[in-house]
Short mmCIF file of C-alpha atoms and ligand atoms in Angstrom, two decimals:
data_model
loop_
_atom_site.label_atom_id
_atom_site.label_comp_id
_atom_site.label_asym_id
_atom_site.label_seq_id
_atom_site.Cartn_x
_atom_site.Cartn_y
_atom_site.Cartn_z
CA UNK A 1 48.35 -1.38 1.77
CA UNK A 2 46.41 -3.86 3.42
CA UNK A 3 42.46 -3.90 3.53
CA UNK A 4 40.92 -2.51 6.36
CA UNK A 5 37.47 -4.49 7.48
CA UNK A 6 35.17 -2.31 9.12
CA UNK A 7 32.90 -3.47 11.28
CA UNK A 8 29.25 -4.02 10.14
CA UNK A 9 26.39 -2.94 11.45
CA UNK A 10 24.37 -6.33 12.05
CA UNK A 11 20.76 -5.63 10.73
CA UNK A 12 21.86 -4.01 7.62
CA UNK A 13 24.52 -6.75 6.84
CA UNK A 14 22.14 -9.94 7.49
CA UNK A 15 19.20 -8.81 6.05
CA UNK A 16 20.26 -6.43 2.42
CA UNK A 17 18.29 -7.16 -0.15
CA UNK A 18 18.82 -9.72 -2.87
CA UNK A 19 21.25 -8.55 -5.71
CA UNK A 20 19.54 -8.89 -9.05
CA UNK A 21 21.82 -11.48 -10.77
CA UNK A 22 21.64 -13.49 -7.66
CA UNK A 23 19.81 -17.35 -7.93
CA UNK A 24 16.02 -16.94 -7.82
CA UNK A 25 14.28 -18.93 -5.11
CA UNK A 26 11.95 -21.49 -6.98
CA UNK A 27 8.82 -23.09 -5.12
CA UNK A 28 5.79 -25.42 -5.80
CA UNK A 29 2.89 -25.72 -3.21
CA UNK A 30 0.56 -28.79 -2.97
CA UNK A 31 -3.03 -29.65 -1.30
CA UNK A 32 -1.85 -30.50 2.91
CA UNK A 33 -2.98 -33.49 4.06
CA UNK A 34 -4.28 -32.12 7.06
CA UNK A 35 -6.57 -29.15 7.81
CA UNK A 36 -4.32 -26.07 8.90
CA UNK A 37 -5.19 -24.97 12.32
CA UNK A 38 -3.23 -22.81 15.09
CA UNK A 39 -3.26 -19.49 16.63
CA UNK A 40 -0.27 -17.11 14.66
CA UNK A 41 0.89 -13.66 14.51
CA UNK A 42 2.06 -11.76 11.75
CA UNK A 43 4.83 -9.65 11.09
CA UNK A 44 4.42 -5.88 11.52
CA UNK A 45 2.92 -3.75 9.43
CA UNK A 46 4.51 -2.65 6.24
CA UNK A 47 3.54 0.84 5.78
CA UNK A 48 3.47 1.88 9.20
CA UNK A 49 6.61 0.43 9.70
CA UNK A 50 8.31 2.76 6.94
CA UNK A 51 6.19 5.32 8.18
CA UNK A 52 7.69 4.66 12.30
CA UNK A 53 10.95 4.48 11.49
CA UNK A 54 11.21 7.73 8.96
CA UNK A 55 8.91 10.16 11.87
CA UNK A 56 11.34 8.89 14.89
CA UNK A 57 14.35 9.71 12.76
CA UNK A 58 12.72 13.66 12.71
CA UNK A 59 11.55 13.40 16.22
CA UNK A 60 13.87 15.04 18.88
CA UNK A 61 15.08 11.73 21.26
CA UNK A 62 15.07 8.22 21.03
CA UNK A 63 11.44 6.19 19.95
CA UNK A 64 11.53 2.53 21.01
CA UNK A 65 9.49 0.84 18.11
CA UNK A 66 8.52 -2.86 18.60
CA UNK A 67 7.24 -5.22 16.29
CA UNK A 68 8.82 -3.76 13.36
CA UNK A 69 8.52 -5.38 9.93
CA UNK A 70 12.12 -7.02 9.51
CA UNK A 71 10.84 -7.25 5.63
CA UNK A 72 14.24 -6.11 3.27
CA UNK A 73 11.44 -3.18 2.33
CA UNK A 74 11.55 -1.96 5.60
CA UNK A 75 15.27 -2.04 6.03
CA UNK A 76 15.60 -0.16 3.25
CA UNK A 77 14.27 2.68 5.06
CA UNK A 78 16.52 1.81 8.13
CA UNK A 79 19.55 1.92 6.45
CA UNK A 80 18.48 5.41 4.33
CA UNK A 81 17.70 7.06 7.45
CA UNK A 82 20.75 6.10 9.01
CA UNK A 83 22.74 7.40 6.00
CA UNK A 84 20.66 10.97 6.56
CA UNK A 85 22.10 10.85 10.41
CA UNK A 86 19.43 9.09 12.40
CA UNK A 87 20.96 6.76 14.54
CA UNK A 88 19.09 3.73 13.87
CA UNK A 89 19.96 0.21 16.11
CA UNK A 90 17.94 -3.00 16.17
CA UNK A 91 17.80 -4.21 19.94
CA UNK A 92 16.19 -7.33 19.32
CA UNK A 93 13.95 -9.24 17.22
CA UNK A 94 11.00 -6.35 16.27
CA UNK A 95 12.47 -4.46 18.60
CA UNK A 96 14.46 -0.86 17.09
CA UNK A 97 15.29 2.09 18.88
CA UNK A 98 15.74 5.40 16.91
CA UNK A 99 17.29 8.51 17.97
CA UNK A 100 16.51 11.42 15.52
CA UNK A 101 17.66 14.56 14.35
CA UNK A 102 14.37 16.68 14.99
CA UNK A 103 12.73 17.85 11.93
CA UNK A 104 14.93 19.68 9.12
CA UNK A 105 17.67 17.88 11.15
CA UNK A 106 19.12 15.37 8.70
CA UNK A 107 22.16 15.38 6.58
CA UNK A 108 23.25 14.96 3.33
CA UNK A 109 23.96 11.80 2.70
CA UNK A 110 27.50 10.21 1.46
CA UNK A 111 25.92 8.21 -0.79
CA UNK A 112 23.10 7.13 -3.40
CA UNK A 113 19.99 5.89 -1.20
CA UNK A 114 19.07 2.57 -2.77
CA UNK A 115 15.29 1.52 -1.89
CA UNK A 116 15.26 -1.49 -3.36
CA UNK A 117 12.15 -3.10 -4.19
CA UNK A 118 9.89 -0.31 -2.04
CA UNK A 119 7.93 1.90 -3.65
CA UNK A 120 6.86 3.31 -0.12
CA UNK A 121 9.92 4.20 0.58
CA UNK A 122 10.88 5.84 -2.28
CA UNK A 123 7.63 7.73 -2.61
CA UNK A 124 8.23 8.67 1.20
CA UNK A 125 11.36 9.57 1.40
CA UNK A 126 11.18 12.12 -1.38
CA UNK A 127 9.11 14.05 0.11
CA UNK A 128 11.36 13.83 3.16
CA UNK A 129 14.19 15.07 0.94
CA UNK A 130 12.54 17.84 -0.98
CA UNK A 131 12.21 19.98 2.16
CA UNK A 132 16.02 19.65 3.35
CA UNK A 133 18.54 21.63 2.00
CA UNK A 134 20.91 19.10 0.63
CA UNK A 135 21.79 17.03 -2.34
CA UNK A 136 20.60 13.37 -2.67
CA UNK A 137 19.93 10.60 -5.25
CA UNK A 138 17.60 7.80 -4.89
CA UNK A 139 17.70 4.40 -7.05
CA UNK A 140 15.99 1.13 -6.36
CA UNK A 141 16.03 -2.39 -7.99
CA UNK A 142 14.58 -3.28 -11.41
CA UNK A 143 10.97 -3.58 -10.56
CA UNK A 144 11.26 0.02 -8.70
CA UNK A 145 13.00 1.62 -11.50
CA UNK A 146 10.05 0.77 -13.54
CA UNK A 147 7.33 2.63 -11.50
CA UNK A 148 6.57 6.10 -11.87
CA UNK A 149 7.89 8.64 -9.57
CA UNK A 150 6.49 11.53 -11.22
CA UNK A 151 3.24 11.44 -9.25
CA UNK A 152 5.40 12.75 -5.95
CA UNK A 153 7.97 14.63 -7.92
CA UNK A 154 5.56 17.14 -9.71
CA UNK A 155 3.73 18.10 -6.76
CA UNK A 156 6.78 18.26 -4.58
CA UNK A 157 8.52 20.55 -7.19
CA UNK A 158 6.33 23.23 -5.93
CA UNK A 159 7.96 23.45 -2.49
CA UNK A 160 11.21 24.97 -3.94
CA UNK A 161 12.66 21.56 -4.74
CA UNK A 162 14.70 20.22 -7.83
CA UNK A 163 14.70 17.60 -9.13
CA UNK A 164 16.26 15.77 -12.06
CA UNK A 165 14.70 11.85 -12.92
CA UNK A 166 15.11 9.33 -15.70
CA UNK A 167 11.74 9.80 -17.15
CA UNK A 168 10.06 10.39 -14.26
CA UNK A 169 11.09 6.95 -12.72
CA UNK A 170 14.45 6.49 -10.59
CA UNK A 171 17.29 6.81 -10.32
CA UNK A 172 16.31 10.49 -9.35
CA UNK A 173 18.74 13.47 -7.83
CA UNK A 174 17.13 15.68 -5.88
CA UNK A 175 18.64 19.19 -5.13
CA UNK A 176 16.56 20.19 -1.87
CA UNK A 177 14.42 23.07 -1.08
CA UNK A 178 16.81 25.82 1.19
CA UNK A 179 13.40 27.43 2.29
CA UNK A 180 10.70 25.15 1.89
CA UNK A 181 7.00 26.43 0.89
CA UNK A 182 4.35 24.89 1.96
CA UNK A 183 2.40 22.79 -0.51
CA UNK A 184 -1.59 23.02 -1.15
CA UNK A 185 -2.40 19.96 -3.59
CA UNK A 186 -5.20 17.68 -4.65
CA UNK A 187 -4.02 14.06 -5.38
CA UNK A 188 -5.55 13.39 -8.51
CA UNK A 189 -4.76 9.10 -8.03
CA UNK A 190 -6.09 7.76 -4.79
CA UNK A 191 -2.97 7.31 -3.29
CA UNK A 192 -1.36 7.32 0.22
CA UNK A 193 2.13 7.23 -0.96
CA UNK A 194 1.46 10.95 -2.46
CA UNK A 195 -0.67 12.00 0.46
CA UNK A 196 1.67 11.12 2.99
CA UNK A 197 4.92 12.47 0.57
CA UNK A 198 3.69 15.65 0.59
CA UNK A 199 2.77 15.64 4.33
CA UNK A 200 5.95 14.98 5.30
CA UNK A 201 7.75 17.38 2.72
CA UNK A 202 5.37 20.12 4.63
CA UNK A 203 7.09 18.94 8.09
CA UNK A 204 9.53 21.06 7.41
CA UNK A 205 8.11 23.99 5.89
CA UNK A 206 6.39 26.65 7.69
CA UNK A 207 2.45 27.53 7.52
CA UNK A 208 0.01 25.21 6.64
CA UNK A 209 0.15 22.29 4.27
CA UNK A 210 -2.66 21.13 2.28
CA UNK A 211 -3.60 17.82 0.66
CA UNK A 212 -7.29 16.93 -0.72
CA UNK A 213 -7.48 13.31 -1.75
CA UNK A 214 -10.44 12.14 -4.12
CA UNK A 215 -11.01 8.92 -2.13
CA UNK A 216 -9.64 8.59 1.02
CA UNK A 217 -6.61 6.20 1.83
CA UNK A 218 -4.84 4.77 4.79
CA UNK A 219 -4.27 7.09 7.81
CA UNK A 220 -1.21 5.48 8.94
CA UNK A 221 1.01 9.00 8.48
CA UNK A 222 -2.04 11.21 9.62
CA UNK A 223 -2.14 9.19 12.64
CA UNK A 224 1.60 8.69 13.52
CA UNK A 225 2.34 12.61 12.55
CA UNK A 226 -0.40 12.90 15.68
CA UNK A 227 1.55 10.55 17.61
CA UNK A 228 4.62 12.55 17.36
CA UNK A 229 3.14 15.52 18.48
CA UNK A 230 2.28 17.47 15.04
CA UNK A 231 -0.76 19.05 14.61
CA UNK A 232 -3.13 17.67 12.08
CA UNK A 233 -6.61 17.99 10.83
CA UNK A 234 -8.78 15.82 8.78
CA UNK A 235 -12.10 17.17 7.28
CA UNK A 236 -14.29 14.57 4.71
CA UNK A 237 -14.94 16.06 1.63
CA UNK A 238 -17.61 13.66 -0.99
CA UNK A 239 -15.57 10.48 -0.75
CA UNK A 240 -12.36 12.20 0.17
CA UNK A 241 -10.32 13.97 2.56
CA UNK A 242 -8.77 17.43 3.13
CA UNK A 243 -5.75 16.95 5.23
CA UNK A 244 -3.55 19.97 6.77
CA UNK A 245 -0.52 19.71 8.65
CA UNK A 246 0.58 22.77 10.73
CA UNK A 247 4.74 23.23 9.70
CA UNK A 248 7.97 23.25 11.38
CA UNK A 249 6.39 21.24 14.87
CA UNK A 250 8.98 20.23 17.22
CA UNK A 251 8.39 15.94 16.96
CA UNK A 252 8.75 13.98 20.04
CA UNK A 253 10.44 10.79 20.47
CA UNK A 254 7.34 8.53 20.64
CA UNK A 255 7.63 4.82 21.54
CA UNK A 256 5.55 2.54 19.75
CA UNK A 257 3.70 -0.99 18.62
CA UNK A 258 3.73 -1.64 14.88
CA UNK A 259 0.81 -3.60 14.57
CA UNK A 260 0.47 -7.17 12.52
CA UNK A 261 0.11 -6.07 8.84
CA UNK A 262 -3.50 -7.04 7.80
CA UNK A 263 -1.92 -7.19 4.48
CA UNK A 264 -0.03 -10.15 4.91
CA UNK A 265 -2.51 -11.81 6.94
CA UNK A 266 -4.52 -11.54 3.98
CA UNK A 267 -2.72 -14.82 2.65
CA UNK A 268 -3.36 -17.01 5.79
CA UNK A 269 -6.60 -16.28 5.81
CA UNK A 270 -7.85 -17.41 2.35
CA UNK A 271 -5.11 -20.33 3.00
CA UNK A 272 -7.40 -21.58 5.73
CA UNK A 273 -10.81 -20.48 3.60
CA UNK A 274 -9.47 -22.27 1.10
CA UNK A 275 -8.23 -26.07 3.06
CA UNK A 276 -10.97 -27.57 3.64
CA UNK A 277 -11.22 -28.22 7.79
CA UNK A 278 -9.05 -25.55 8.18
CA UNK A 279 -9.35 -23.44 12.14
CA UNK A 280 -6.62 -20.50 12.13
CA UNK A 281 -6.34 -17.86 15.00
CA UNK A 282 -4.16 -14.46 13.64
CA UNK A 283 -3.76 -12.18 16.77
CA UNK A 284 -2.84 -8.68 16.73
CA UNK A 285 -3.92 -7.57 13.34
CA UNK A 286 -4.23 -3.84 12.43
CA UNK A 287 -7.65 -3.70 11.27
CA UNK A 288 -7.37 0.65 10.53
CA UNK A 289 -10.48 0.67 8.24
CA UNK A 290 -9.39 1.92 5.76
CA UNK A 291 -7.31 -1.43 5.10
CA UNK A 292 -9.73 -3.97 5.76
CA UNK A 293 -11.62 -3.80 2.44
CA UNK A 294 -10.58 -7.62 1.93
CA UNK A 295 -12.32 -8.71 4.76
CA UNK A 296 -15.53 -7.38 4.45
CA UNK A 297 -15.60 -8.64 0.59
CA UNK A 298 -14.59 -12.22 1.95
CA UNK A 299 -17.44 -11.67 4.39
CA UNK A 300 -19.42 -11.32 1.47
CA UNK A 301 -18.03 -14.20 -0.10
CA UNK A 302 -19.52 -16.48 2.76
CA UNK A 303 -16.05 -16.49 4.61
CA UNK A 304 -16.50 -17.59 8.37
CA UNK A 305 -14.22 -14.71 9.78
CA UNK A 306 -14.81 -13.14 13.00
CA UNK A 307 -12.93 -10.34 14.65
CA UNK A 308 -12.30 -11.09 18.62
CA UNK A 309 -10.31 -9.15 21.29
CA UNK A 310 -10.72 -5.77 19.72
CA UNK A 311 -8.60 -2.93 21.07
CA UNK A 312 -6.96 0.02 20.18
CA UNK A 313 -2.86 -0.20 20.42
CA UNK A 314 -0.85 3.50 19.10
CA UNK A 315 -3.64 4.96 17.59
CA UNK A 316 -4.53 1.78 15.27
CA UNK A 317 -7.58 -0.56 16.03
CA UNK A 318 -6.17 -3.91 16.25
CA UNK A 319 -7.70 -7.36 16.88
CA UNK A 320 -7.19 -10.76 16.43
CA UNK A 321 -8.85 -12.71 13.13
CA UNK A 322 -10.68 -16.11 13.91
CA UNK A 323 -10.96 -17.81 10.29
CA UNK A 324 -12.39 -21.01 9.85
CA UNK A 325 -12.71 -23.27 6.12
CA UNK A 326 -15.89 -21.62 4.21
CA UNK A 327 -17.69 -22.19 0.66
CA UNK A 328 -17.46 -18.96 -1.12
CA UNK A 329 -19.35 -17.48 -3.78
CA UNK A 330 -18.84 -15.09 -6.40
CA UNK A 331 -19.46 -11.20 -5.68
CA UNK A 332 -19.19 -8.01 -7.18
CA UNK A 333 -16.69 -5.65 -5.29
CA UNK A 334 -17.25 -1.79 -5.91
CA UNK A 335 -14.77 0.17 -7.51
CA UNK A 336 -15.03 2.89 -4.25
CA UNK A 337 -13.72 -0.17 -2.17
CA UNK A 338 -10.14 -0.13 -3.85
CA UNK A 339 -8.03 1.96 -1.95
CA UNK A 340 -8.76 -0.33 1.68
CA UNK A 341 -7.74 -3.28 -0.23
CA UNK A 342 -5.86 -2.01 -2.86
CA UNK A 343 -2.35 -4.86 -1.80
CA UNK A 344 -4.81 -7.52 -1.72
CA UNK A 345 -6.47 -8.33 -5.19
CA UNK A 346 -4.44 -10.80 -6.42
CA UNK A 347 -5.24 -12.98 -2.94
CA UNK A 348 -8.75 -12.10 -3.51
CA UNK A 349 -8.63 -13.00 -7.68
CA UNK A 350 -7.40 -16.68 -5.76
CA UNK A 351 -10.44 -16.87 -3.29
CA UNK A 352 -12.72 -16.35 -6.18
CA UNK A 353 -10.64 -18.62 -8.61
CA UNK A 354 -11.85 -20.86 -5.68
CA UNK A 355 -15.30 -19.90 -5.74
CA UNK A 356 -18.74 -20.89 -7.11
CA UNK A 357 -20.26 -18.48 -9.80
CA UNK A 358 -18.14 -14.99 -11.31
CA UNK A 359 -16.45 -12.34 -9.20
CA UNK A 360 -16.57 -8.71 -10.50
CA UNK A 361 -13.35 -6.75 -9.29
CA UNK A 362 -13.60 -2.59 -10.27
CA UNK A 363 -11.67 0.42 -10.69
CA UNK A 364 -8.00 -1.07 -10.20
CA UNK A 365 -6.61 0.78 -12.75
CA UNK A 366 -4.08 1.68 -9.84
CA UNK A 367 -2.72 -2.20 -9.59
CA UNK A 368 -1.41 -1.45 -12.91
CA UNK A 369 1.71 0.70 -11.34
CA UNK A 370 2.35 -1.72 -8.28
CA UNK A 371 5.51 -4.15 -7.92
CA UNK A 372 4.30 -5.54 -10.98
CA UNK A 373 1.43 -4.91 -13.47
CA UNK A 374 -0.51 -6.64 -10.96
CA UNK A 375 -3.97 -6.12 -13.31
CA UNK A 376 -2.26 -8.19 -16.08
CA UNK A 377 0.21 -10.26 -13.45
CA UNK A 378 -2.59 -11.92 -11.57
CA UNK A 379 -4.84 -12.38 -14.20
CA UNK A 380 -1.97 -14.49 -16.19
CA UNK A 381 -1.36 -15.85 -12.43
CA UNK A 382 -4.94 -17.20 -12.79
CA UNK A 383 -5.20 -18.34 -16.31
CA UNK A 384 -1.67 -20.20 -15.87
CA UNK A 385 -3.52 -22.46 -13.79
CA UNK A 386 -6.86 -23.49 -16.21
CA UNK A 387 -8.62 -20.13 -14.79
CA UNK A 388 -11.24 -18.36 -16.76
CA UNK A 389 -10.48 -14.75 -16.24
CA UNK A 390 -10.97 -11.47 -18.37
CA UNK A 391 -9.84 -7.95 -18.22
CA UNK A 392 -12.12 -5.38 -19.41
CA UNK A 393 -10.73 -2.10 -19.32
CA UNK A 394 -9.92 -1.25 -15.32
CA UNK A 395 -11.95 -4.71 -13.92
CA UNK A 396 -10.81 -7.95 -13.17
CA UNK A 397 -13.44 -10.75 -13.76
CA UNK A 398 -13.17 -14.39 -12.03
CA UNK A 399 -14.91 -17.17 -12.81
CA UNK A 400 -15.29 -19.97 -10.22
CA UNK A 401 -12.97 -23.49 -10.85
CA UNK A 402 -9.51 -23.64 -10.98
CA UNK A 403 -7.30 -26.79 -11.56
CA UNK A 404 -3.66 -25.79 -10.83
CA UNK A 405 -0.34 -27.59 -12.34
CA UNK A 406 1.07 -23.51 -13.48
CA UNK A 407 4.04 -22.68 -13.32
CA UNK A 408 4.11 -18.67 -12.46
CA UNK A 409 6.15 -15.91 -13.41
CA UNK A 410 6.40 -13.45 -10.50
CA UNK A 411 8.14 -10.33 -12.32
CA UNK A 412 9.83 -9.29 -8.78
CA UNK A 413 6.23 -9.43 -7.06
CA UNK A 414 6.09 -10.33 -3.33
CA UNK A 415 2.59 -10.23 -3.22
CA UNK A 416 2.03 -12.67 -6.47
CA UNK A 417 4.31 -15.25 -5.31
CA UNK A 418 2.35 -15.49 -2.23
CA UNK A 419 -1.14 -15.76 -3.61
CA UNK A 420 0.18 -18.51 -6.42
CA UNK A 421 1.16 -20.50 -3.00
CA UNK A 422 -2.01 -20.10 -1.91
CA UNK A 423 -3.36 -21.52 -4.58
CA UNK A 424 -1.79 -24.66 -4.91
CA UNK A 425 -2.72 -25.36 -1.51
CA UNK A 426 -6.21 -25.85 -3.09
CA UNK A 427 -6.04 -26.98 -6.50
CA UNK A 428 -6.05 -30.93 -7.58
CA UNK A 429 -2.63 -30.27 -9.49
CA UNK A 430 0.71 -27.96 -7.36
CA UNK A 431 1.63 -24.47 -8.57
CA UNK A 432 4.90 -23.23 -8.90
CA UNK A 433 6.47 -20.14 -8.67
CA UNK A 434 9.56 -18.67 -10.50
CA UNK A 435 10.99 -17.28 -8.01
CA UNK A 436 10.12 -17.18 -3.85
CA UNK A 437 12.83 -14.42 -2.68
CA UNK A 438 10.70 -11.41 -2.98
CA UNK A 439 8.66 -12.54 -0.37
CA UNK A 440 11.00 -11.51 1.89
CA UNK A 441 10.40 -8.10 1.12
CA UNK A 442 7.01 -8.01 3.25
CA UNK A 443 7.02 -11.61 4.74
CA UNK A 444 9.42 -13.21 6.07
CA UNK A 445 8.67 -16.01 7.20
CA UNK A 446 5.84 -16.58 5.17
CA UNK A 447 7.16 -20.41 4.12
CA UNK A 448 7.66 -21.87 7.26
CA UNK A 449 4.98 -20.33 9.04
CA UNK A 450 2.67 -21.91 6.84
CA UNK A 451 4.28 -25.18 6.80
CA UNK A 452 4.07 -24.92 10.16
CA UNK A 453 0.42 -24.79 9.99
CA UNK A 454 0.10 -28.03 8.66
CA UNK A 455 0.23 -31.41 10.28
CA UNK A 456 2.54 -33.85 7.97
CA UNK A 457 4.57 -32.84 4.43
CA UNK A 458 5.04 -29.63 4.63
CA UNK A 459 2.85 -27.99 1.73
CA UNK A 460 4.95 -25.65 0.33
CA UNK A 461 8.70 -26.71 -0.56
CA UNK A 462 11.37 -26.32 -3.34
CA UNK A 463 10.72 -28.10 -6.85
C1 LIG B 1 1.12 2.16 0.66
C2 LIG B 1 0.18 2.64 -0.19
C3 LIG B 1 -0.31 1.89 -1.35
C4 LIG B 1 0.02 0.40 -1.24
C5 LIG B 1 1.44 0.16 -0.80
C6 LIG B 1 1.68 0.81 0.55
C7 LIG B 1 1.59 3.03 1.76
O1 LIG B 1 0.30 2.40 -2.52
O2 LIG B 1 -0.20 -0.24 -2.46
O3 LIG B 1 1.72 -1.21 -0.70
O4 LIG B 1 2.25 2.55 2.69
O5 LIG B 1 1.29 4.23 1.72
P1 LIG B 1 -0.31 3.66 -3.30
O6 LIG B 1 -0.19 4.85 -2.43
O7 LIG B 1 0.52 3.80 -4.54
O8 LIG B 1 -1.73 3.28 -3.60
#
């Protein structure tokens, strides 16, 4: 019988993510000969983008969403909610529309969901999952398989929900909840993955759902559940939150602008910190906060960054980031500071590599379950390239004067490779990294825009 081809839906066909035992993407970076100057953007943000897509797939009509991240992360989430019945089409670049299934509308799915490298997805979705009355199984690739689930699964279990994990890590079948409970919960870990897991697990259950958090993290899913028409309150509590979500709301289709992911912007500007001369202009970054611990320690650092054109775009403050080339000096960031700039240590551990006098990181004992161990990951990152760094216990400690001429080993870590590129462009001697691809999970892009930057060679290029 001959093979039938069925069509393919473009978004999900270009852009799945890499196969394992596909060639890694090798890459060196060198000093640019020229200072890098411009006015960028970003691509969208990363969490809100997961957080976008999954809340118009359980809103009743269709959300237009622009300036989506096109990161494979993020089309992870596109092509799970699709497979739970959302109808899910990219118009254009950034540009998605999403009709949903209101919420407790979705259906089993035909297949196993694979989030590939996302932990936010994963950690998401379950809770999206535990509330509907269907069977489902969840996987992801090596890196995800090795984080732990069992910090959404536990809680979740109260709702009614079963489910059935290697260890506590994925793959993971979940048998969901017929008649959900609603959950009442204090996140021991500050962590908005669990937060917003259980929120949206309490979607569809009736009565009142309840999260304390010890610390409080972003208030992307908070704010979007608003924007959807759900009915949320926050109280503080110490250093925390209490959170409570009002059940079974009807959602609203709810169009949309994902703002620029401070996150990512996070490389560009210690890139032009770093090279000397250096002018950049990154417009339309989502400055929520409680994300923007980076900047405010970079501040601190010395860092000639300025915040123009403030505004206030779906809920999220937003602005554009005027960076210029700065001397930095060693600090001591707080422990309580973690959770708004908990993606962004390893960039930071590279601004103070590139600083005068020691730089005191705290409390990260949570960088420990990221993509990689990012604790021990950036610390080897650092030391790979004539570093002196130390790990005591939960801190990360810097000293000032760095040479270069590593070679780093990424372990499936967007976030690494980018801050080893970083580097080189500031050390006497290139870095290299292992492998490049990841990047792609959060940044595309992130390579040429860069180069771009820079007048001559372009800085960053294969071995
Ligand atoms: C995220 C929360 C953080 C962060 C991750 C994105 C989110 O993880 O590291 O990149 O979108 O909620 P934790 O919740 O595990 O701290």
């Amino acid at each position: 019988m001959p093979l039938t081809r069925l069509p393919v839906k473009q978004p999900f066909a270009v852009l799945s993510a890499r196969m394992p035992d596909s060639a890694p993407r090798p890459l060196v970076s060198r000093r640019p000969g020229a200072p890098l100057a411009g006015a960028i953007r970003v691509p969208g943000d990363k969490s809100i983008s997961h957080r976008a897509l999954m809340l118009a797939s359980l809103a009743l009509g269709e959300t237009a969403i622009s300036g989506l991240l096109e990161g494979e992360d993020v089309l992870r989430t596109a092509e799970a909610m699709r497979a739970l019945g959302a109808e899910v089409v990219r118009d254009g670049p950034g540009v998605w529309r999403v009709a949903g299934r209101g919420v407790g509308g979705l259906v089993e799915p035909a297949d196993v969901l694979d989030m590939g490298n996302s932990g936010t997805a994963a950690r998401l979705l379950a809770g999206i999952l535990a509330s509907h009355p269907f069977f489902s199984v969840m996987t992801g690739d090596a890196s995800l398989r090795r984080r732990p689930m069992g910090r959404v699964i536990e809680p979740l279990r109260a709702c009614g929900a079963r489910f059935v994990s290697r260890a506590g890590r994925l793959p993971v079948a979940i048998d969901g909840a017929r008649d959900a409970l609603p959950l009442d919960y204090r996140v021991p870990v500050p962590s908005a993955q669990v937060k917003s897991a259980l929120l949206l697990c309490g979607l569809n259950a009736p009565g009142l759902t309840r999260v304390e958090e010890v610390q409080a993290t972003r208030d992307h899913s908070e704010n979007l559940l608003r924007h959807f028409g759900a009915e949320v309150t926050v109280g503080r509590w110490g250093a925390g939150r209490i959170i409570t979500l009002a059940g079974q709301p009807e959602l609203r289709a709810a169009d949309l602008t994902v703002p620029g992911d401070p996150s990512s912007a996070a490389f560009l500007v210690v890139a032009a910190l770093l090279v000397p001369g250096s002018r950049l202009r990154i417009e339309g970054v989502g400055l929520n906060p409680l994300r923007t611990g980076l900047f405010t320690t970079l501040r601190e650092m010395g860092a000639k960054l300025a915040v123009k054109n403030e505004r206030v775009e779906g809920g999220e403050p937003v602005g554009d980031l005027c960076v210029a080339h700065s001397a930095l000096r060693g600090v001591e960031v707080p422990p309580e500071r973690a959770p708004s700039m908990i993606d962004e240590y390893p960039i930071l551990a590279v601004a103070a590599a590139c600083a005068e006098g020691t730089t005191r990181m705290a409390g990260l004992r949570e960088l420990r379950v990221k993509e990689s161990d990012r604790l021990g990951a950036t610390a080897a990152l650092l030391s790979a390239n004539g570093a002196e760094v130390e790990v005591a216990g939960d801190d990360l400690i810097v000293r000032g004067g760095v040479a270069g001429g590593g070679l780093v080993a990424t372990g499936m870590d967007h976030r690494l490779a980018m801050s080893a590129l970083v580097l080189g462009l500031a050390t006497a001697a290139p870095v290299g990294v292992d492998d490049g691809a990841f990047i792609d999970t959060s940044f595309p892009g992130f390579v040429e825009l860069l180069n771009g930057l820079a007048e001559g060679p372009a800085p960053i290029a294969a071995p």
